[in-house]
mmCIF file of C-alpha atoms in Angstrom:
data_model
loop_
_atom_site.group_PDB
_atom_site.id
_atom_site.type_symbol
_atom_site.label_atom_id
_atom_site.label_comp_id
_atom_site.label_asym_id
_atom_site.label_seq_id
_atom_site.Cartn_x
_atom_site.Cartn_y
_atom_site.Cartn_z
ATOM 1 C CA MET A 173 109.059 116.773 74.877
ATOM 2 C CA ILE A 174 111.156 114.990 72.481
ATOM 3 C CA MET A 175 113.820 117.538 72.645
ATOM 4 C CA PHE A 176 114.419 117.213 76.273
ATOM 5 C CA GLY A 177 114.411 113.335 76.209
ATOM 6 C CA LEU A 178 111.145 113.053 77.962
ATOM 7 C CA LYS A 179 109.490 111.221 75.055
ATOM 8 C CA ARG A 180 111.009 108.594 72.627
ATOM 9 C CA PHE A 181 111.424 109.602 68.985
ATOM 10 C CA THR A 182 109.582 106.754 67.088
ATOM 11 C CA ALA A 183 110.099 108.059 63.385
ATOM 12 C CA ILE A 184 111.887 105.850 60.868
ATOM 13 C CA PRO A 185 115.514 106.902 60.536
ATOM 14 C CA TYR A 186 116.033 107.563 56.905
ATOM 15 C CA THR A 187 119.649 107.234 56.119
ATOM 16 C CA TRP A 188 121.471 106.914 52.868
ATOM 17 C CA ARG A 189 121.126 103.278 52.785
ATOM 18 C CA TYR A 190 117.230 103.729 52.576
ATOM 19 C CA TYR A 191 117.719 105.525 49.363
ATOM 20 C CA LEU A 192 120.708 103.982 47.766
ATOM 21 C CA ASP A 193 119.967 100.448 47.098
ATOM 22 C CA ALA A 194 121.584 98.068 44.706
ATOM 23 C CA GLN A 195 119.283 98.899 41.829
ATOM 24 C CA ILE A 196 119.807 102.715 42.072
ATOM 25 C CA VAL A 197 123.591 102.275 42.377
ATOM 26 C CA THR A 198 123.637 99.956 39.320
ATOM 27 C CA LEU A 199 121.516 102.216 37.172
ATOM 28 C CA ALA A 200 123.677 105.276 38.292
ATOM 29 C CA VAL A 201 126.752 103.629 37.312
ATOM 30 C CA ILE A 202 125.187 102.574 33.826
ATOM 31 C CA GLY A 203 123.988 106.087 33.373
ATOM 32 C CA ALA A 204 127.303 107.655 34.202
ATOM 33 C CA LEU A 205 129.272 105.215 31.853
ATOM 34 C CA GLY A 206 126.639 105.713 29.085
ATOM 35 C CA ALA A 207 126.953 109.521 29.378
ATOM 36 C CA THR A 208 130.733 109.631 29.281
ATOM 37 C CA VAL A 209 132.018 106.492 27.400
ATOM 38 C CA TRP A 210 130.403 107.563 23.907
ATOM 39 C CA GLY A 211 132.810 110.410 23.797
ATOM 40 C CA LEU A 212 135.845 108.154 23.528
ATOM 41 C CA PRO A 213 137.133 108.133 19.908
ATOM 42 C CA LYS A 214 137.477 104.398 19.447
ATOM 43 C CA ILE A 215 133.949 103.705 20.577
ATOM 44 C CA ARG A 216 132.535 106.681 18.709
ATOM 45 C CA ASN A 217 134.197 105.528 15.507
ATOM 46 C CA ALA A 218 132.935 101.961 16.006
ATOM 47 C CA TYR A 219 129.398 103.266 16.520
ATOM 48 C CA LEU A 220 129.584 105.527 13.422
ATOM 49 C CA LYS A 221 130.852 102.638 11.451
ATOM 50 C CA PHE A 222 128.080 100.272 12.647
ATOM 51 C CA THR A 223 125.259 102.851 11.989
ATOM 52 C CA GLY A 224 126.732 103.665 8.586
ATOM 53 C CA THR A 225 125.170 100.493 6.925
ATOM 54 C CA LYS A 226 121.466 100.072 6.471
ATOM 55 C CA THR A 227 121.264 97.054 8.751
ATOM 56 C CA GLY A 228 123.215 98.895 11.443
ATOM 57 C CA TYR A 229 121.008 101.902 11.241
ATOM 58 C CA LEU A 230 117.903 99.653 11.360
ATOM 59 C CA ILE A 231 119.193 97.813 14.436
ATOM 60 C CA ASN A 232 119.980 101.309 16.033
ATOM 61 C CA GLN A 233 116.597 102.646 15.456
ATOM 62 C CA LEU A 234 114.910 99.274 16.820
ATOM 63 C CA VAL A 235 117.086 99.598 19.972
ATOM 64 C CA PHE A 236 115.769 103.041 20.437
ATOM 65 C CA VAL A 237 112.144 102.211 19.920
ATOM 66 C CA LEU A 238 112.521 99.165 22.413
ATOM 67 C CA LEU A 239 114.176 101.454 25.022
ATOM 68 C CA PHE A 240 111.326 103.917 24.677
ATOM 69 C CA ILE A 241 108.682 101.165 25.051
ATOM 70 C CA ILE A 242 110.337 99.720 28.013
ATOM 71 C CA SER A 243 110.735 103.246 29.658
ATOM 72 C CA VAL A 244 106.952 103.750 28.996
ATOM 73 C CA MET A 245 106.158 100.316 30.656
ATOM 74 C CA PHE A 246 108.248 101.272 33.638
ATOM 75 C CA MET A 247 106.520 104.691 34.004
ATOM 76 C CA VAL A 248 103.038 103.042 33.746
ATOM 77 C CA SER A 249 103.840 100.360 36.269
ATOM 78 C CA SER A 250 105.384 102.654 38.936
ATOM 79 C CA GLN A 251 103.512 103.981 41.645
ATOM 80 C CA TYR A 252 104.292 107.543 40.963
ATOM 81 C CA SER A 253 102.563 109.092 37.928
ATOM 82 C CA PRO A 254 103.914 112.348 36.166
ATOM 83 C CA PHE A 255 100.539 112.620 34.538
ATOM 84 C CA ILE A 256 98.656 113.160 37.865
ATOM 85 C CA TYR A 257 97.498 116.597 37.225
ATOM 86 C CA PHE A 258 95.823 115.659 33.915
ATOM 87 C CA ARG A 259 92.984 114.209 35.923
ATOM 88 C CA TYR A 260 91.707 117.663 37.147
#
């Protein structure tokens, strides 16, 4: 019936705007920059110089631990759980 125009199609049109909101675009840009910028020699040398000291190494490790904790917090608070099949 819908194919011949006798009945109206009432489904929600999922366009690219439904999936690409400002948060997704921002995170994609940050991810792309983070994946490619570290390869630049000046930034890599500055990073190695910073982490070469004990204080820099400690700060580096603390940042990684904080990122891990924040990512776990986001996973726990989201509606989708990757651990859904452990209940069975």
